[in-house]
Short mmCIF file of C-alpha atoms in Angstrom, two decimals:
data_model
loop_
_atom_site.label_atom_id
_atom_site.label_comp_id
_atom_site.label_asym_id
_atom_site.label_seq_id
_atom_site.Cartn_x
_atom_site.Cartn_y
_atom_site.Cartn_z
CA MET A 1 -20.42 -12.83 -19.44
CA THR A 2 -20.56 -10.93 -22.41
CA TYR A 3 -22.57 -7.80 -22.61
CA SER A 4 -24.96 -9.85 -24.75
CA GLN A 5 -25.12 -12.56 -22.54
CA THR A 6 -26.14 -10.35 -19.34
CA ILE A 7 -29.07 -8.59 -21.55
CA ALA A 8 -30.16 -11.89 -22.32
CA GLU A 9 -30.35 -13.24 -18.65
CA ALA A 10 -31.89 -10.22 -17.65
CA GLY A 11 -34.40 -10.55 -20.28
CA LYS A 12 -34.99 -13.82 -19.08
CA GLN A 13 -36.00 -12.58 -15.19
CA ILE A 14 -37.86 -9.90 -16.21
CA ALA A 15 -39.96 -11.85 -18.78
CA PRO A 16 -42.09 -13.68 -15.98
CA TYR A 17 -43.41 -10.51 -14.63
CA GLY A 18 -45.31 -9.63 -17.84
CA GLN A 19 -46.74 -6.19 -17.88
CA ALA A 20 -45.96 -5.47 -14.45
CA TRP A 21 -42.01 -5.35 -15.22
CA SER A 22 -42.77 -3.56 -18.94
CA GLY A 23 -40.79 -0.46 -17.66
CA ILE A 24 -37.53 -2.75 -17.00
CA ASP A 25 -35.35 -2.60 -19.72
CA ALA A 26 -32.97 -5.73 -20.03
CA ALA A 27 -30.01 -3.48 -21.67
CA SER A 28 -30.28 -1.06 -19.26
CA VAL A 29 -30.26 -3.75 -16.14
CA ALA A 30 -27.28 -5.36 -18.18
CA ARG A 31 -25.34 -1.97 -18.10
CA MET A 32 -26.06 -1.18 -14.14
CA ARG A 33 -24.63 -5.24 -13.71
CA LEU A 34 -21.53 -4.64 -15.50
CA GLN A 35 -21.04 -1.15 -13.96
CA ASN A 36 -21.36 -2.90 -10.55
CA ARG A 37 -19.34 -6.23 -10.79
CA PHE A 38 -18.37 -6.28 -7.19
CA LYS A 39 -21.39 -6.54 -5.21
CA THR A 40 -19.30 -6.57 -1.72
CA GLY A 41 -16.24 -5.98 -0.02
CA LEU A 42 -15.55 -10.02 0.27
CA ASP A 43 -15.95 -10.24 -3.40
CA ILE A 44 -13.40 -7.80 -3.88
CA ALA A 45 -10.99 -9.89 -1.48
CA ARG A 46 -11.44 -12.95 -3.26
CA TYR A 47 -11.15 -11.62 -6.36
CA THR A 48 -7.74 -9.22 -5.38
CA ALA A 49 -6.30 -12.31 -3.52
CA LYS A 50 -6.35 -14.50 -6.46
CA ILE A 51 -4.54 -11.70 -8.55
CA MET A 52 -1.72 -10.99 -5.79
CA ARG A 53 -1.18 -14.81 -5.83
CA GLU A 54 -0.69 -14.86 -9.58
CA ASP A 55 1.90 -12.19 -9.21
CA MET A 56 3.65 -13.84 -6.67
CA ALA A 57 4.48 -16.81 -8.80
CA ALA A 58 5.15 -14.64 -11.75
CA TYR A 59 7.60 -12.82 -9.61
CA ASP A 60 9.26 -16.38 -8.56
CA ALA A 61 9.55 -17.07 -11.88
CA ASP A 62 11.50 -13.89 -13.06
CA PRO A 63 12.14 -10.99 -10.44
CA ALA A 64 11.42 -8.53 -13.40
CA ASN A 65 7.91 -9.13 -12.63
CA TYR A 66 7.84 -7.03 -9.40
CA THR A 67 4.94 -5.05 -8.52
CA GLN A 68 4.23 -1.42 -7.18
CA SER A 69 1.69 0.83 -5.33
CA LEU A 70 1.36 4.28 -3.80
CA GLY A 71 -0.03 5.06 -0.65
CA CYS A 72 -3.34 6.86 -0.72
CA TRP A 73 -5.13 8.77 2.13
CA HIS A 74 -8.45 9.32 0.20
CA GLY A 75 -10.78 7.36 -2.19
CA PHE A 76 -10.69 10.52 -4.70
CA ILE A 77 -6.69 10.08 -4.87
CA GLY A 78 -6.90 6.19 -5.26
CA GLN A 79 -9.10 6.51 -8.04
CA GLN A 80 -7.46 9.16 -10.01
CA LYS A 81 -4.37 6.97 -9.43
CA LEU A 82 -5.93 3.89 -10.91
CA ILE A 83 -7.34 6.42 -13.71
CA SER A 84 -3.81 7.74 -14.47
CA ILE A 85 -2.41 4.23 -14.68
CA LYS A 86 -5.04 2.79 -17.11
CA LYS A 87 -4.59 6.13 -19.09
CA HIS A 88 -0.96 5.83 -19.34
CA PHE A 89 -0.05 2.13 -19.45
CA GLY A 90 -3.12 0.48 -20.95
CA THR A 91 -3.32 -1.81 -17.75
CA THR A 92 -3.71 -1.96 -13.97
CA LYS A 93 -1.44 -5.21 -13.83
CA GLY A 94 1.02 -5.40 -11.24
CA ARG A 95 -0.01 -2.11 -9.75
CA TYR A 96 -2.04 -2.03 -6.16
CA LEU A 97 -3.11 0.14 -3.56
CA TYR A 98 -1.29 0.85 -0.21
CA LEU A 99 -3.38 1.68 2.80
CA SER A 100 -0.73 3.50 5.30
CA GLY A 101 -1.35 3.76 8.86
CA TRP A 102 0.61 6.85 9.19
CA MET A 103 -1.71 8.79 6.79
CA ILE A 104 -4.76 7.59 8.66
CA ALA A 105 -3.33 8.83 11.87
CA ALA A 106 -1.96 11.96 10.12
CA LEU A 107 -5.14 12.99 8.10
CA ARG A 108 -8.47 10.41 8.87
CA SER A 109 -8.54 10.84 12.78
CA GLU A 110 -11.34 12.36 14.76
CA PHE A 111 -8.60 13.66 17.05
CA GLY A 112 -7.42 15.66 14.54
CA PRO A 113 -3.51 15.12 13.12
CA LEU A 114 -1.64 12.63 15.09
CA PRO A 115 1.53 10.68 15.06
CA ASP A 116 2.08 7.28 13.75
CA GLN A 117 1.38 5.93 17.13
CA SER A 118 -1.76 3.62 16.71
CA MET A 119 -3.46 6.33 18.82
CA HIS A 120 -5.93 6.78 15.91
CA GLU A 121 -9.65 5.09 15.57
CA LYS A 122 -9.25 1.31 14.69
CA THR A 123 -12.43 1.52 12.60
CA THR A 124 -10.94 4.23 10.42
CA VAL A 125 -8.43 1.68 8.83
CA PRO A 126 -11.26 -0.67 7.47
CA ALA A 127 -13.61 2.55 6.31
CA LEU A 128 -10.71 3.74 4.49
CA ILE A 129 -10.63 0.41 2.68
CA GLU A 130 -14.13 0.80 1.97
CA GLU A 131 -13.97 4.31 0.75
CA LEU A 132 -10.92 3.39 -1.77
CA TYR A 133 -13.16 0.82 -3.03
CA THR A 134 -16.40 2.68 -3.48
CA PHE A 135 -14.48 5.22 -5.81
CA LEU A 136 -12.75 2.67 -7.47
CA ARG A 137 -15.89 0.65 -8.63
CA GLN A 138 -17.38 4.26 -9.13
CA ALA A 139 -14.44 4.47 -11.86
CA ASP A 140 -15.77 1.33 -13.29
CA ALA A 141 -19.20 2.81 -13.70
CA ARG A 142 -17.89 6.16 -15.13
CA GLU A 143 -15.86 4.55 -17.92
CA LEU A 144 -18.06 1.80 -19.17
CA GLY A 145 -21.14 4.48 -18.76
CA GLY A 146 -19.18 6.35 -21.62
CA LEU A 147 -18.64 3.23 -23.60
CA PHE A 148 -22.21 2.76 -23.49
CA ARG A 149 -22.91 6.26 -24.66
CA GLU A 150 -20.41 5.53 -27.62
CA LEU A 151 -22.13 2.27 -28.10
CA ASP A 152 -25.58 4.23 -28.42
CA ALA A 153 -24.10 6.78 -31.04
CA ALA A 154 -22.40 4.14 -33.16
CA LYS A 155 -25.82 2.24 -33.46
CA ALA A 156 -27.89 5.09 -34.02
CA ALA A 157 -25.27 6.28 -36.86
CA GLY A 158 -25.62 2.55 -38.49
CA ASP A 159 -21.85 2.37 -37.98
CA ALA A 160 -21.27 -1.45 -37.56
CA VAL A 161 -17.85 -1.56 -37.35
CA ASN A 162 -17.85 1.06 -34.57
CA THR A 163 -20.41 -0.82 -32.93
CA HIS A 164 -18.34 -4.31 -33.13
CA ARG A 165 -15.27 -2.51 -31.73
CA ILE A 166 -17.19 -0.82 -28.61
CA LEU A 167 -18.66 -4.04 -27.67
CA HIS A 168 -15.42 -5.89 -27.64
CA LYS A 169 -13.88 -3.03 -25.27
CA ILE A 170 -16.96 -3.73 -23.29
CA ASP A 171 -16.62 -7.30 -22.98
CA GLU A 172 -12.71 -6.88 -22.56
CA PHE A 173 -13.23 -4.05 -20.04
CA GLN A 174 -10.42 -4.06 -16.99
CA THR A 175 -11.91 -2.89 -13.81
CA HIS A 176 -9.79 -0.40 -11.73
CA VAL A 177 -10.48 -2.66 -8.70
CA VAL A 178 -6.74 -3.77 -7.61
CA PRO A 179 -4.98 -5.43 -4.56
CA ILE A 180 -4.81 -3.28 -1.50
CA ILE A 181 -2.33 -3.91 0.96
CA ALA A 182 -3.64 -2.72 4.37
CA ASP A 183 -1.66 -1.42 7.22
CA ILE A 184 -3.51 -2.83 10.48
CA ASP A 185 -0.36 -1.64 12.66
CA ALA A 186 0.73 -3.96 15.50
CA GLY A 187 -3.17 -5.04 15.65
CA PHE A 188 -4.40 -2.38 18.12
CA GLY A 189 -4.62 -4.77 21.24
CA ASN A 190 -4.31 -8.68 21.82
CA ALA A 191 -4.76 -11.39 19.34
CA GLU A 192 -8.54 -11.49 19.39
CA ALA A 193 -8.42 -7.38 19.08
CA THR A 194 -6.55 -8.32 15.80
CA TYR A 195 -8.71 -10.96 14.40
CA LEU A 196 -11.81 -8.70 15.18
CA LEU A 197 -10.02 -5.81 13.23
CA ALA A 198 -9.19 -7.95 10.59
CA LYS A 199 -12.10 -9.33 9.84
CA LYS A 200 -13.43 -5.73 9.03
CA MET A 201 -10.55 -5.18 7.05
CA ILE A 202 -11.59 -8.27 4.71
CA GLU A 203 -15.27 -7.74 4.49
CA ALA A 204 -14.54 -4.13 3.62
CA GLY A 205 -12.11 -5.74 0.57
CA ALA A 206 -8.54 -6.27 1.81
CA CYS A 207 -6.86 -9.16 0.44
CA ALA A 208 -3.61 -8.20 2.11
CA ILE A 209 -2.89 -7.23 5.86
CA GLN A 210 0.76 -5.84 6.95
CA ILE A 211 1.02 -6.56 10.70
CA GLU A 212 4.45 -5.47 12.34
CA ASN A 213 6.30 -7.02 15.65
CA GLN A 214 5.95 -4.34 18.01
CA VAL A 215 4.39 -3.51 21.19
CA SER A 216 0.61 -2.66 19.94
CA ASP A 217 0.04 0.02 22.90
CA GLU A 218 3.32 1.61 22.26
CA LYS A 219 4.08 1.60 18.41
CA GLN A 220 5.78 3.66 16.98
CA CYS A 221 6.53 4.55 13.32
CA GLY A 222 8.91 2.71 11.93
CA HIS A 223 11.52 5.59 11.12
CA GLN A 224 10.84 7.13 14.75
CA ASP A 225 13.16 6.00 17.75
CA GLY A 226 11.54 4.13 20.95
CA LYS A 227 10.60 0.97 19.01
CA VAL A 228 9.83 -1.69 21.27
CA THR A 229 9.04 -5.50 19.63
CA VAL A 230 7.35 -8.20 21.34
CA PRO A 231 8.72 -12.24 21.51
CA HIS A 232 8.04 -14.24 18.50
CA GLU A 233 5.38 -16.29 20.02
CA ASP A 234 3.30 -13.07 20.79
CA PHE A 235 3.67 -11.99 16.77
CA LEU A 236 3.02 -15.56 15.70
CA ALA A 237 -0.22 -15.52 17.91
CA LYS A 238 -1.43 -12.26 15.84
CA ILE A 239 -0.34 -13.51 12.65
CA ARG A 240 -2.63 -17.02 13.08
CA ALA A 241 -5.51 -14.63 14.42
CA VAL A 242 -5.19 -12.85 10.77
CA ARG A 243 -5.33 -15.97 9.27
CA TYR A 244 -8.54 -17.24 11.05
CA ALA A 245 -10.19 -14.26 10.00
CA PHE A 246 -9.37 -15.06 6.31
CA MET A 247 -10.36 -18.54 6.84
CA GLU A 248 -13.51 -17.75 8.32
CA LEU A 249 -14.70 -15.10 5.80
CA GLY A 250 -13.85 -17.87 2.97
CA VAL A 251 -10.78 -15.76 1.71
CA GLU A 252 -8.47 -18.92 1.78
CA ASP A 253 -5.61 -17.48 -0.07
CA GLY A 254 -5.47 -14.28 1.53
CA ILE A 255 -1.89 -12.57 1.93
CA ILE A 256 -0.21 -11.85 5.39
CA VAL A 257 2.57 -9.67 5.31
CA ALA A 258 4.58 -9.72 8.46
CA ARG A 259 6.68 -6.86 9.05
CA THR A 260 9.70 -6.87 11.44
CA ASP A 261 10.99 -3.40 13.09
CA SER A 262 13.85 -5.30 14.68
CA LEU A 263 16.20 -3.33 12.82
CA GLY A 264 15.55 -0.20 14.55
CA ALA A 265 13.99 -1.66 17.45
CA GLY A 266 16.97 -1.64 20.55
CA LEU A 267 14.28 -2.43 23.32
CA THR A 268 11.66 -5.05 24.27
CA LYS A 269 8.76 -5.08 26.54
CA GLN A 270 8.88 -8.98 27.84
CA ILE A 271 11.42 -11.67 28.28
CA ALA A 272 10.46 -14.43 26.32
CA TYR A 273 8.66 -17.48 28.02
CA THR A 274 11.39 -20.54 27.02
CA ARG A 275 10.18 -24.25 27.26
CA GLU A 276 13.73 -25.62 26.54
CA ALA A 277 17.32 -24.55 25.48
CA GLY A 278 17.29 -23.52 22.03
CA ASP A 279 13.72 -22.85 21.23
CA ILE A 280 12.50 -19.59 19.93
CA GLY A 281 11.90 -17.82 23.22
CA ASP A 282 15.65 -18.90 24.30
CA GLN A 283 16.42 -17.58 21.00
CA TYR A 284 14.81 -13.97 21.39
CA ASN A 285 16.31 -13.84 25.02
CA SER A 286 20.14 -14.57 23.69
CA PHE A 287 19.96 -10.98 22.03
CA LEU A 288 19.36 -9.10 25.63
CA ASP A 289 22.07 -7.14 26.75
CA CYS A 290 22.78 -8.83 30.29
CA ASP A 291 25.25 -9.01 32.70
CA GLU A 292 26.62 -11.71 34.36
CA VAL A 293 26.00 -11.82 38.26
CA ASP A 294 26.94 -13.65 41.51
CA ALA A 295 24.28 -15.38 43.35
CA SER A 296 25.64 -13.88 46.48
CA ASN A 297 25.26 -10.13 44.96
CA ILE A 298 21.81 -9.94 43.86
CA GLY A 299 20.09 -6.82 44.46
CA HIS A 300 16.39 -6.10 45.61
CA GLY A 301 14.05 -6.67 42.69
CA ASP A 302 16.50 -7.88 40.10
CA VAL A 303 15.29 -9.54 37.25
CA LEU A 304 17.53 -12.64 36.31
CA ILE A 305 17.68 -15.37 33.92
CA THR A 306 20.05 -18.24 33.01
CA ARG A 307 21.90 -19.41 30.31
CA ASP A 308 24.31 -22.20 29.76
CA GLY A 309 24.50 -22.62 33.70
CA LYS A 310 25.03 -18.85 34.05
CA LEU A 311 23.06 -16.02 36.05
CA LEU A 312 22.30 -13.05 34.01
CA LYS A 313 20.84 -9.99 34.97
CA PRO A 314 19.04 -8.29 31.60
CA LYS A 315 19.20 -4.58 31.50
CA ARG A 316 16.27 -2.86 32.24
CA LEU A 317 15.57 0.44 32.01
CA PRO A 318 13.60 2.92 34.35
CA SER A 319 10.56 2.31 31.66
CA ASN A 320 10.49 -1.15 32.75
CA LEU A 321 11.81 -2.09 29.29
CA TYR A 322 14.92 -4.65 28.32
CA GLN A 323 17.42 -3.74 25.84
CA PHE A 324 18.89 -5.79 23.13
CA ARG A 325 22.57 -5.93 22.64
CA THR A 326 23.84 -3.20 20.09
CA GLY A 327 24.58 -4.43 16.92
CA THR A 328 22.16 -7.15 17.07
CA GLY A 329 19.22 -5.89 15.05
CA GLU A 330 20.08 -7.61 11.51
CA ASP A 331 20.43 -10.89 13.22
CA ARG A 332 17.02 -10.25 14.83
CA CYS A 333 15.20 -9.21 11.73
CA VAL A 334 16.52 -12.36 9.94
CA LEU A 335 15.11 -14.64 12.70
CA ASP A 336 11.69 -12.58 12.81
CA CYS A 337 11.37 -13.43 8.89
CA ILE A 338 12.39 -16.57 9.08
CA THR A 339 10.11 -17.40 11.99
CA SER A 340 6.71 -15.37 10.62
CA LEU A 341 7.53 -17.60 7.30
CA GLN A 342 7.59 -21.01 9.03
CA ASN A 343 4.17 -19.83 10.82
CA GLY A 344 2.07 -18.87 7.94
CA ALA A 345 3.16 -15.50 6.93
CA ASP A 346 3.05 -15.27 3.11
CA LEU A 347 5.39 -11.90 2.53
CA LEU A 348 7.98 -9.70 4.90
CA TRP A 349 8.83 -6.32 5.43
CA ILE A 350 11.98 -5.51 6.53
CA GLU A 351 11.98 -1.65 7.78
CA THR A 352 15.52 -0.03 7.33
CA GLU A 353 17.25 3.11 8.10
CA LYS A 354 17.96 3.72 4.50
CA PRO A 355 17.30 2.41 0.45
CA HIS A 356 20.64 0.02 0.52
CA ILE A 357 20.38 -2.89 -1.88
CA GLY A 358 23.10 -4.58 -0.28
CA GLN A 359 22.26 -4.16 3.29
CA ILE A 360 18.57 -5.50 2.26
CA GLY A 361 20.04 -8.23 -0.04
CA GLY A 362 22.33 -9.46 2.28
CA MET A 363 19.51 -9.89 5.02
CA VAL A 364 17.41 -11.59 2.30
CA SER A 365 20.35 -13.94 1.35
CA ARG A 366 20.52 -15.65 4.91
CA ILE A 367 16.59 -15.67 5.01
CA ARG A 368 16.36 -17.81 1.79
CA GLU A 369 19.13 -20.54 3.00
CA VAL A 370 16.11 -21.35 5.08
CA ILE A 371 12.96 -20.07 2.89
CA PRO A 372 14.24 -20.26 -0.49
CA ASN A 373 11.38 -18.33 -1.90
CA ALA A 374 11.31 -15.79 0.79
CA LYS A 375 10.21 -12.21 -0.47
CA LEU A 376 9.81 -8.76 0.47
CA VAL A 377 7.45 -6.02 0.50
CA TYR A 378 9.14 -2.53 0.66
CA ASN A 379 9.02 0.82 1.91
CA ASN A 380 10.48 3.18 -0.34
CA SER A 381 10.03 5.77 2.40
CA PRO A 382 9.66 9.66 1.89
CA SER A 383 11.50 9.29 5.50
CA PHE A 384 14.65 8.68 3.36
CA ASN A 385 16.50 11.58 2.09
CA TRP A 386 16.95 9.76 -1.14
CA THR A 387 18.89 12.47 -3.17
CA LEU A 388 21.65 12.52 -0.18
CA ASN A 389 21.68 9.09 0.34
CA PHE A 390 22.16 7.69 -2.78
CA ARG A 391 24.75 10.65 -3.33
CA GLN A 392 26.68 9.27 -0.40
CA GLN A 393 26.73 5.82 -2.07
CA VAL A 394 28.07 6.89 -4.92
CA PHE A 395 30.57 8.54 -3.32
CA ASP A 396 31.46 5.81 -1.09
CA ALA A 397 31.56 3.41 -4.15
CA TRP A 398 34.25 6.05 -6.24
CA VAL A 399 36.30 6.16 -3.12
CA ALA A 400 36.37 2.35 -2.90
CA GLU A 401 37.38 2.45 -6.41
CA GLY A 402 40.24 4.81 -6.02
CA LYS A 403 38.05 7.87 -8.06
CA ASP A 404 39.22 11.45 -7.29
CA VAL A 405 36.35 12.61 -4.96
CA SER A 406 38.33 16.26 -4.15
CA ALA A 407 35.42 18.13 -6.07
CA TYR A 408 32.70 16.76 -3.36
CA ASP A 409 31.84 17.39 0.50
CA ARG A 410 30.09 14.05 1.40
CA ALA A 411 28.23 15.83 3.94
CA LYS A 412 26.79 18.47 1.76
CA LEU A 413 26.10 16.45 -1.22
CA MET A 414 22.71 17.85 -1.17
CA SER A 415 23.48 21.06 -2.17
CA VAL A 416 22.25 22.31 -5.71
CA ASP A 417 25.62 23.12 -6.46
CA TYR A 418 26.19 19.42 -7.34
CA ASP A 419 22.84 18.78 -9.25
CA THR A 420 24.90 18.89 -12.67
CA SER A 421 27.43 16.79 -11.66
CA ASP A 422 28.58 13.24 -12.72
CA LEU A 423 28.03 11.95 -9.23
CA ALA A 424 24.44 13.56 -9.11
CA ALA A 425 23.82 12.08 -12.74
CA GLU A 426 24.96 8.47 -11.29
CA ALA A 427 22.92 8.67 -8.22
CA ASP A 428 20.03 9.52 -10.04
CA GLU A 429 20.35 6.76 -12.50
CA ARG A 430 20.49 4.56 -8.93
CA ILE A 431 17.23 5.94 -7.87
CA ARG A 432 15.71 5.36 -11.04
CA THR A 433 16.54 1.68 -11.22
CA PHE A 434 16.45 1.32 -7.55
CA GLN A 435 13.14 -0.93 -7.88
CA ALA A 436 14.37 -2.98 -10.66
CA ASP A 437 17.38 -3.48 -9.13
CA ALA A 438 16.33 -4.50 -5.72
CA ALA A 439 13.62 -6.93 -7.12
CA ARG A 440 16.31 -8.54 -8.97
CA GLU A 441 18.98 -8.31 -6.40
CA ALA A 442 17.44 -8.39 -2.72
CA GLY A 443 14.03 -10.35 -3.26
CA ILE A 444 11.62 -7.36 -3.29
CA PHE A 445 8.41 -8.53 -4.87
CA HIS A 446 6.63 -5.23 -3.73
CA HIS A 447 8.02 -2.02 -4.15
CA LEU A 448 5.46 0.95 -2.45
CA ILE A 449 5.55 4.34 -1.47
CA THR A 450 4.02 4.88 1.99
CA LEU A 451 3.31 8.56 1.97
CA PRO A 452 3.51 9.90 -1.64
CA THR A 453 -0.01 11.57 -1.95
CA TYR A 454 0.09 13.51 1.12
CA HIS A 455 3.41 14.93 0.14
CA THR A 456 2.11 15.82 -3.64
CA ALA A 457 -1.26 17.21 -2.06
CA ALA A 458 0.86 19.55 0.18
CA LEU A 459 3.44 20.53 -2.79
CA SER A 460 0.72 21.28 -5.37
CA THR A 461 -1.46 23.39 -2.75
CA ASP A 462 1.80 25.32 -1.91
CA ASN A 463 2.04 26.07 -5.43
CA LEU A 464 -1.16 27.09 -6.30
CA ALA A 465 -1.65 29.39 -2.98
CA LYS A 466 1.58 31.20 -3.75
CA GLU A 467 0.11 32.12 -7.47
CA TYR A 468 -3.37 32.59 -7.10
CA PHE A 469 -2.91 34.67 -3.89
CA GLY A 470 -0.05 36.09 -5.60
CA ASP A 471 0.60 38.73 -8.72
CA ALA A 472 -0.48 35.63 -10.96
CA GLY A 473 -4.08 35.81 -9.74
CA MET A 474 -6.67 33.53 -11.57
CA LEU A 475 -3.90 32.91 -14.15
CA GLY A 476 -1.92 30.78 -11.44
CA TYR A 477 -5.13 28.19 -11.61
CA VAL A 478 -5.82 28.59 -15.09
CA LYS A 479 -2.29 28.38 -16.54
CA ASN A 480 -0.74 25.77 -13.91
CA VAL A 481 -4.06 23.54 -13.22
CA GLN A 482 -6.85 23.81 -15.50
CA ARG A 483 -4.80 24.42 -18.90
CA GLN A 484 -2.58 21.58 -17.93
CA GLU A 485 -5.57 19.21 -17.05
CA ILE A 486 -7.10 19.79 -20.34
CA ARG A 487 -3.56 19.33 -22.39
CA GLN A 488 -2.89 16.29 -20.27
CA GLY A 489 -6.10 14.58 -20.42
CA ILE A 490 -6.74 14.43 -16.61
CA ALA A 491 -10.30 13.02 -16.67
CA CYS A 492 -11.32 15.35 -13.73
CA VAL A 493 -11.17 18.46 -15.69
CA LYS A 494 -14.91 17.31 -16.26
CA HIS A 495 -15.19 17.31 -12.79
CA GLN A 496 -19.31 16.94 -12.99
CA ASN A 497 -19.07 13.75 -14.99
CA MET A 498 -16.11 12.66 -12.47
CA SER A 499 -18.62 13.12 -9.43
CA GLY A 500 -21.45 10.64 -11.20
CA SER A 501 -23.39 13.38 -12.68
CA ASP A 502 -23.55 11.38 -16.50
CA ILE A 503 -24.31 8.01 -14.51
CA GLY A 504 -27.02 9.91 -12.61
CA ASP A 505 -28.56 11.32 -16.14
CA ASP A 506 -28.45 7.51 -17.52
CA HIS A 507 -30.42 6.11 -14.57
CA LYS A 508 -32.86 9.10 -14.46
CA GLU A 509 -33.32 7.92 -18.32
CA TYR A 510 -34.01 4.17 -17.08
CA PHE A 511 -36.11 5.09 -14.45
CA ALA A 512 -38.39 7.89 -15.92
CA GLY A 513 -37.80 7.69 -19.45
CA GLU A 514 -38.65 10.64 -21.60
CA ALA A 515 -39.75 12.61 -18.41
CA ALA A 516 -36.24 12.30 -17.09
CA LEU A 517 -35.02 15.85 -16.10
CA LYS A 518 -31.29 15.24 -16.98
CA ALA A 519 -28.18 17.46 -16.08
CA GLY A 520 -26.38 17.04 -19.25
CA GLY A 521 -28.17 19.17 -21.63
CA ALA A 522 -26.72 21.89 -23.84
CA ALA A 523 -26.29 24.32 -20.98
CA ASN A 524 -24.04 22.15 -18.99
CA THR A 525 -21.01 24.26 -18.83
CA MET A 526 -19.00 21.25 -18.78
CA ASN A 527 -19.30 20.45 -22.89
CA GLN A 528 -16.99 23.50 -22.81
CA PHE A 529 -14.13 20.88 -22.07
CA ALA A 530 -15.74 18.48 -24.68
CA ALA A 531 -12.55 19.36 -27.28
#
């Protein structure tokens, strides 16, 4: 509905009340409605699920249409990210938000900083989703409010051309609200707990939920040791729980991202239940590290299984966990992925120990032999040393090609001494094109960085502290922060405007007319940034 149509509709709704509603202006109502397009989180979830499904289809047609996101730990960070994307690229298409359980644990728990082990309050997950979308909706209101002010100025000046141009921008306005892929960890309990939390996340606006196949009460960060997986049936019950949550709330095209940590997980808490040879439980158990035993030589308390007529004793640790055979990680990943897609998941996430296209692509090729359109969400993780990994990949490739690498020490390639070398230049180019290359060669539909804004906050704060508390004093802030904000057109240099003061002034005028006491007058120091 256009701006003019929205005004007309509001006028029809006001008219029956006559004099009693004479102070309600249809144009003002229309502006408030356009500035608040999404009334509930479910409206957002339904809208963004459709976008994500369209993006998935576009990727299937051409892998160049991959999508991206950055993890955001606060609504303001997410808002500034989307404002910057619109400023630099003119569109938010193909750009999402990622909600990281790691960052919630580290930054948003009432317990204080925690490791990524599902110890934080589960309610912080939907709370952050709601917060992110609150800030994105405010970004809509702020940008549209600026356009409405421009429109009023053009009309007051009798500028018909500019009036038409601004009306077109209002009618074609692109929202800052984009899909969010939200981390539910391993479900925070049993399948019922997963279902209840998934509902809260969807009601807050999440159209895509990522869930992993670890034990929920002993979940570990994907880049830590000690990961423990669960049998497929346990994981599939949670996938179904998430799907039921989507269906119950009317988000039928909601997206489930099934994450496998099997590549780095060498342990399981349970031996899977087997109904018949070759079923999914039997396949899971086939990866167990077992010793063949004789029926006459069974120890007290031994746990035994049979396979192909043989009696086997799985290796059990003092922690009561069972051990998988070394070297089975990739096979388990492939089985996890195929099974998840066959039972309702939409996208896959394979947590790897390094960003290596060949390794990822090899697994995806095997998965696609069964599920031809299988595609991944991939963690471009800050836990990887990208510089060292890619310099070593180039080094190894050069060795394989017979090139002379005598000038390089493979173990010390991180050194600044190599920064201007040909090897470093090729490694940096591979890093630059990694996302496009992996989208084309390894089936990666969505690239995300889980913790980038955690690191950028720390880095920028360190730089400011070093300058401001050192010899630079106030120049440390002015030169490196404010001056750069002004020159780069960073919206929040006008921090009063960013926090909503102009929106508030507009509302005061709607409510009180000429009696409104507004903050944006000539004495507002924010006017110093008008240039």
